[in-house]
Coordinates of C-alpha atoms in Angstrom, one line a residue:
X1 CA 109.9 -249.7 -80.0
X2 CA 110.7 -249.9 -76.3
X3 CA 114.5 -250.3 -76.9
X4 CA 114.5 -247.8 -79.4
X5 CA 113.1 -245.4 -76.9
X6 CA 115.3 -246.3 -74.4
X7 CA 118.2 -245.4 -76.1
X8 CA 116.8 -241.9 -76.8
X9 CA 116.5 -241.5 -73.0
X10 CA 120.1 -242.7 -72.6
X11 CA 121.2 -240.6 -75.1
X12 CA 119.4 -237.0 -73.8
X13 CA 120.9 -237.7 -70.2
X14 CA 124.1 -238.1 -71.6
X15 CA 124.0 -234.7 -73.4
X16 CA 122.2 -233.0 -70.4
X17 CA 125.5 -234.2 -68.3
X18 CA 127.5 -233.0 -70.9
X19 CA 126.2 -229.6 -70.7
X20 CA 126.0 -229.1 -67.1
X21 CA 129.8 -230.1 -66.8
X22 CA 130.5 -227.4 -69.3
X23 CA 128.8 -224.6 -67.2
X24 CA 131.5 -222.1 -65.5
X25 CA 130.4 -221.4 -61.8
X26 CA 130.4 -217.6 -61.5
X27 CA 129.7 -214.8 -58.8
X28 CA 127.6 -211.8 -59.7
X29 CA 128.4 -208.6 -57.9
X30 CA 127.5 -205.2 -58.3
X31 CA 129.4 -202.0 -57.2
X32 CA 128.6 -198.3 -57.3
X33 CA 130.9 -195.4 -57.9
X34 CA 129.5 -191.7 -57.1
X35 CA 131.8 -188.4 -58.0
X36 CA 131.0 -185.0 -57.0
X37 CA 131.8 -182.0 -59.0
X38 CA 131.5 -178.3 -59.4
X39 CA 129.6 -177.6 -62.9
X40 CA 131.3 -176.0 -65.5
X41 CA 128.5 -174.7 -67.7
X42 CA 125.1 -173.3 -67.6
X43 CA 122.3 -173.0 -69.8
X44 CA 119.0 -170.9 -69.5
X45 CA 115.9 -170.6 -71.8
X46 CA 115.2 -166.5 -72.4
X47 CA 112.1 -166.1 -74.2
X48 CA 109.5 -163.0 -75.4
X49 CA 105.7 -163.2 -75.9
X50 CA 103.8 -160.5 -78.0
X51 CA 100.7 -160.5 -79.1
X52 CA 99.0 -157.9 -81.5
X53 CA 95.8 -157.6 -83.5
X54 CA 97.6 -159.1 -86.9
X55 CA 100.1 -161.5 -87.0
X56 CA 102.8 -159.0 -88.8
X57 CA 102.6 -156.4 -86.0
X58 CA 102.8 -159.3 -83.3
X59 CA 106.0 -160.5 -85.2
X60 CA 107.6 -157.2 -85.6
X61 CA 107.1 -156.0 -82.2
X62 CA 108.7 -159.1 -81.1
X63 CA 111.9 -159.0 -83.6
X64 CA 112.4 -155.8 -82.1
X65 CA 112.4 -156.8 -78.1
X66 CA 114.2 -159.8 -78.9
X67 CA 116.9 -158.0 -80.8
X68 CA 117.5 -155.7 -77.6
X69 CA 117.4 -159.1 -75.5
X70 CA 120.2 -160.8 -77.4
X71 CA 122.3 -157.6 -77.4
X72 CA 121.9 -157.3 -73.7
X73 CA 122.6 -161.2 -73.0
X74 CA 125.8 -161.0 -75.3
X75 CA 127.0 -158.1 -73.3
X76 CA 127.0 -160.0 -70.3
X77 CA 128.7 -163.4 -72.0
X78 CA 130.9 -161.7 -74.0
X79 CA 133.0 -164.7 -76.1
X80 CA 132.6 -167.5 -73.7
X81 CA 129.2 -168.3 -74.4
X82 CA 126.8 -168.6 -77.4
X83 CA 122.9 -168.3 -78.1
X84 CA 120.7 -170.2 -80.5
X85 CA 117.2 -170.0 -81.3
X86 CA 115.0 -173.1 -79.8
X87 CA 111.7 -172.2 -80.4
X88 CA 109.5 -169.7 -82.4
X89 CA 105.8 -170.0 -82.7
X90 CA 102.7 -167.8 -84.3
X91 CA 99.5 -168.7 -83.1
X92 CA 96.2 -167.1 -83.4
X93 CA 94.3 -165.6 -80.2
X94 CA 90.5 -166.7 -80.3
X95 CA 87.9 -165.2 -78.3
X96 CA 85.3 -167.5 -76.8
X97 CA 82.3 -167.7 -79.1
X98 CA 78.8 -167.6 -78.4
X99 CA 76.8 -170.7 -78.3
X100 CA 76.6 -172.1 -81.4
X101 CA 78.6 -169.9 -83.1
X102 CA 81.9 -170.4 -84.5
X103 CA 85.3 -169.1 -82.9
X104 CA 86.6 -165.6 -83.9
X105 CA 90.1 -164.6 -84.2
X106 CA 90.9 -161.3 -82.6
X107 CA 95.0 -161.0 -82.4
X108 CA 97.9 -163.6 -83.0
X109 CA 100.6 -164.3 -80.4
X110 CA 104.0 -164.6 -81.0
X111 CA 106.7 -166.3 -79.1
X112 CA 110.5 -166.4 -79.7
X113 CA 112.7 -168.7 -77.2
X114 CA 116.7 -168.8 -77.0
X115 CA 118.9 -170.8 -75.5
X116 CA 122.0 -169.3 -73.5
X117 CA 125.1 -171.6 -73.0
X118 CA 127.7 -170.2 -70.5
X119 CA 131.0 -171.4 -69.6
X120 CA 131.4 -169.1 -66.6
X121 CA 128.3 -170.4 -64.1
X122 CA 128.9 -167.4 -62.2
X123 CA 127.2 -165.0 -64.6
X124 CA 123.9 -167.0 -64.7
X125 CA 121.8 -164.8 -62.8
X126 CA 123.2 -161.6 -64.6
X127 CA 122.0 -163.0 -67.8
X128 CA 118.5 -163.6 -66.5
X129 CA 118.6 -160.1 -65.1
X130 CA 119.7 -158.5 -68.3
X131 CA 117.2 -160.6 -70.5
X132 CA 114.4 -159.3 -68.3
X133 CA 115.4 -155.8 -68.5
X134 CA 115.4 -155.7 -72.0
X135 CA 112.0 -157.1 -72.2
X136 CA 112.0 -160.9 -72.0
X137 CA 108.9 -162.1 -70.5
X138 CA 109.5 -165.6 -70.5
X139 CA 112.4 -167.1 -68.2
X140 CA 113.3 -171.1 -68.2
X141 CA 114.7 -173.6 -66.0
X142 CA 118.9 -173.2 -65.5
X143 CA 120.5 -176.7 -66.3
X144 CA 124.1 -177.0 -65.1
X145 CA 126.4 -179.6 -67.0
X146 CA 130.1 -180.2 -67.7
X147 CA 131.6 -179.5 -70.6
X148 CA 133.4 -183.0 -70.9
X149 CA 131.9 -185.4 -68.5
X150 CA 133.9 -188.4 -69.7
X151 CA 136.6 -188.1 -67.4
X152 CA 134.5 -187.8 -64.5
X153 CA 132.2 -190.9 -65.6
X154 CA 135.6 -192.7 -66.0
X155 CA 136.6 -192.1 -62.5
X156 CA 133.0 -193.2 -61.2
X157 CA 133.4 -196.1 -63.5
X158 CA 136.7 -197.0 -62.0
X159 CA 135.3 -196.8 -58.4
X160 CA 132.2 -199.1 -59.1
X161 CA 134.7 -201.6 -60.9
X162 CA 136.5 -201.7 -57.7
X163 CA 133.8 -201.9 -55.4
X164 CA 132.2 -204.5 -57.6
X165 CA 135.4 -206.6 -57.5
X166 CA 135.7 -206.2 -53.8
X167 CA 132.3 -207.6 -53.4
X168 CA 132.7 -210.5 -55.7
X169 CA 136.1 -211.6 -53.6
X170 CA 134.5 -211.3 -50.3
X171 CA 131.4 -213.7 -51.5
X172 CA 134.3 -216.1 -52.8
X173 CA 136.2 -216.2 -49.8
X174 CA 133.0 -217.0 -47.4
X175 CA 132.4 -219.7 -49.9
X176 CA 135.7 -220.7 -49.2
X177 CA 137.2 -220.1 -52.8
X178 CA 138.3 -217.5 -55.1
X179 CA 137.5 -215.4 -57.9
X180 CA 138.9 -216.2 -61.3
X181 CA 138.5 -214.6 -64.9
X182 CA 135.8 -211.8 -65.3
X183 CA 133.0 -213.8 -67.4
X184 CA 131.0 -210.4 -68.2
X185 CA 130.5 -206.9 -67.3
X186 CA 128.0 -204.2 -67.9
X187 CA 127.9 -200.8 -66.5
X188 CA 125.6 -197.6 -66.4
X189 CA 126.0 -194.0 -65.5
X190 CA 123.7 -190.8 -64.5
X191 CA 124.3 -187.6 -63.8
X192 CA 122.4 -185.7 -61.0
X193 CA 122.0 -182.4 -59.7
X194 CA 122.1 -182.2 -56.1
X195 CA 121.3 -178.8 -55.1
X196 CA 119.6 -176.2 -58.1
X197 CA 117.2 -173.4 -58.0
X198 CA 115.5 -175.0 -61.3
X199 CA 113.4 -171.6 -62.4
X200 CA 113.4 -168.1 -61.5
X201 CA 110.5 -165.8 -61.4
X202 CA 111.1 -162.8 -63.6
X203 CA 109.8 -160.2 -61.1
X204 CA 113.3 -161.5 -58.9
X205 CA 115.5 -159.9 -61.6
X206 CA 114.8 -156.4 -60.4
X207 CA 116.9 -157.3 -57.2
X208 CA 119.5 -159.4 -58.8
X209 CA 118.6 -162.8 -59.2
X210 CA 120.4 -165.3 -57.1
X211 CA 121.4 -168.5 -58.7
X212 CA 123.2 -171.3 -56.8
X213 CA 125.1 -174.3 -58.8
X214 CA 124.9 -176.8 -56.7
X215 CA 126.9 -180.1 -57.3
X216 CA 126.8 -182.7 -59.9
X217 CA 126.6 -186.4 -58.6
X218 CA 128.1 -188.7 -61.2
X219 CA 126.8 -192.0 -60.4
X220 CA 128.0 -195.4 -61.8
X221 CA 126.9 -198.9 -61.5
X222 CA 129.1 -201.9 -62.6
X223 CA 127.5 -205.6 -62.6
X224 CA 130.5 -208.1 -63.1
X225 CA 130.4 -212.1 -63.0
X226 CA 133.8 -213.5 -62.1
X227 CA 134.5 -217.2 -62.4
X228 CA 134.6 -218.9 -58.8
X229 CA 137.6 -221.2 -58.2
X230 CA 137.1 -223.7 -55.6
X231 CA 140.4 -224.5 -53.3

């Protein structure tokens, strides 16, 4: 039994040594690329809320106002934008009941919201003003974006990759070695707005709503693992 146990230990040690010899020494390094760019697309949500004793009356009144809002907004954006419905809701309005009594429906509330997408970001303020003037009483925050973010993301990824390679080479030189093959790479990207008025008060539309587009920052992070070659 002792002899058999010794043979097993010897074989295990041999396998561990073989696995260690097969490992490729590597350096892991990360880089970040940042590209700033002006947005070329804006989105704003415009809504109309109406209340009436009956759901039919509230819905009809809402439809009339929304029709006016859509007409005015379309006049501003022309053919360079689009409008789509993003929410429609009908809900009862309850009167607070006396203690021990059931709630009583005293009316209905109807909300209709549309999202307006503009290719010309400079008309965002005019869209808000036109919507409010036509009867909109709910304005969502403005969101700025890029129609095609892929080219900017690719640029940020290239910058991040170059920085990661430079980091890896600097580490290798410090160790008296050089980098070899890239064994693995991972990436992540994000888009952030560096300056933007997130929401606009309805009352501001009477004097012309100022809207600052700000700047979009596209960030990419790349982490690579490169083979290290001892000189």
